[in-house]
Amino acid sequence: MTTDDPIIEINDAAVTYDGGETFVLDHVSMSIERGEILGIVGESGSGKSMFADSMLDAIPDPGRLSGEILYHRDDGTTVDVLELSDDERREFRWEEVSMVFQGAMSSFNPTMKIGGHFRETLKAHDADVTSGMEFARELLSDLYLDPERVLTSYPHELSGGMQQRALIALSLVLEPEVLVMDEPTAALDLLMQRSILTLLEDLQEKYDLTMVFITHDLPLVAELADRMAVMYAFQLIEVGDREQLIGNSGHPYTRALLNATPDIEAPLEEMRPIEGQSPAPVNVPQGCSFAPRCPLATDECRAEDPASTQLEAGHAVACHHAEDARDEIALHFDRSEEFVPVSGGGGS
């Protein structure tokens, strides 16, 4: 899918192992709009993290990334991320696009105070340390942290929520245009998740950020995102505005995922898990990868991988029976009302 003002274009991106025989990202293409919050959702093992790593050309060996990743700067120039030198790539990953990983504790050096992480990052990128540390204090304050306490603390002296917010501040200290977050709140309790979502919305508006939020938790991303993309078996299967995916999704998997999500308005008997499990990279079925779990699957589905087609403007679905899915797989909440999920499981 293309957008009016893309900041990142991903064209036919694939990540393979075993000499190209095993796909963990299977020819994904999409554009990310400048200034939007894009949510990427799917079950564990669906390829979400590979999608995130691909944007930064950060696939761990022995994986191989192919395709095209284009980054469009504000000045009108375009960077081909896969053609960057090692030094250019290092600068790109912090100064243009930055990432927040799951589990802040594993991202910090336990022997170094938080302030040392900020100073080390600034020095590594030849940034002015004095002004950079002032900006770090501003970012920490934006995230409702006491800058002096946090900067003089070791990671273990902070709670999990404080560590994660400090990591978000660190990821923004070099003022990148794009912030990619890979399951950033997975280890946090429900109240802290909600708090961080609110803070992220404030940061996005204040600093004019583009955000890509990766999670298995559909209710969580539904609260935050302007646009959502659903992944299954290493492919993007549905992309659209939040309202399109929540209220009028066309892929049987998306609709099943919504029905598997705890909803405070729905009777308990209407909430059901998705039967079966997503395929492993070495065992992806022929044809549509969701066919073994899909109640609408036909011989066509089992034989032919569906192409992505437009259902409405800005809403694309990779399914042979998208219109049938809307008619035959009812959503167990009133589409005229706000989707009111209970986060914490995401149906995975």
PDB file of C-alpha atoms in Angstrom, residues 7 72 80 98 110 113 133 137 142 183 200 209 215 234 262 285 292 324 328:
ATOM      1  CA  ILE A   7       8.589   8.545   5.153  1.00  0.00           C
ATOM      2  CA  HIS A  72      12.553   9.856   2.596  1.00  0.00           C
ATOM      3  CA  ASP A  80      18.316   3.380   0.190  1.00  0.00           C
ATOM      4  CA  SER A  98      15.373   4.691  16.417  1.00  0.00           C
ATOM      5  CA  PRO A 110      23.622  -2.880  34.528  1.00  0.00           C
ATOM      6  CA  LYS A 113      24.104   4.664  35.459  1.00  0.00           C
ATOM      7  CA  MET A 133      21.854  16.146  28.254  1.00  0.00           C
ATOM      8  CA  ARG A 137      16.221  16.001  30.959  1.00  0.00           C
ATOM      9  CA  ASP A 142       7.910  14.744  29.352  1.00  0.00           C
ATOM     10  CA  GLU A 183       6.555  -4.911  22.145  1.00  0.00           C
ATOM     11  CA  LEU A 200       3.591   8.212  23.601  1.00  0.00           C
ATOM     12  CA  LEU A 209       7.201  11.808  15.290  1.00  0.00           C
ATOM     13  CA  THR A 215       2.624  -5.820  19.436  1.00  0.00           C
ATOM     14  CA  PHE A 234       5.342 -13.745   7.931  1.00  0.00           C
ATOM     15  CA  PRO A 262     -11.814 -10.122  25.701  1.00  0.00           C
ATOM     16  CA  PRO A 285       1.302 -24.517   3.912  1.00  0.00           C
ATOM     17  CA  PRO A 292      -5.831 -24.756   7.695  1.00  0.00           C
ATOM     18  CA  ASP A 324     -17.801 -13.494   2.294  1.00  0.00           C
ATOM     19  CA  GLU A 328     -20.275 -15.051   7.412  1.00  0.00           C
TER      20      GLU A 328
END
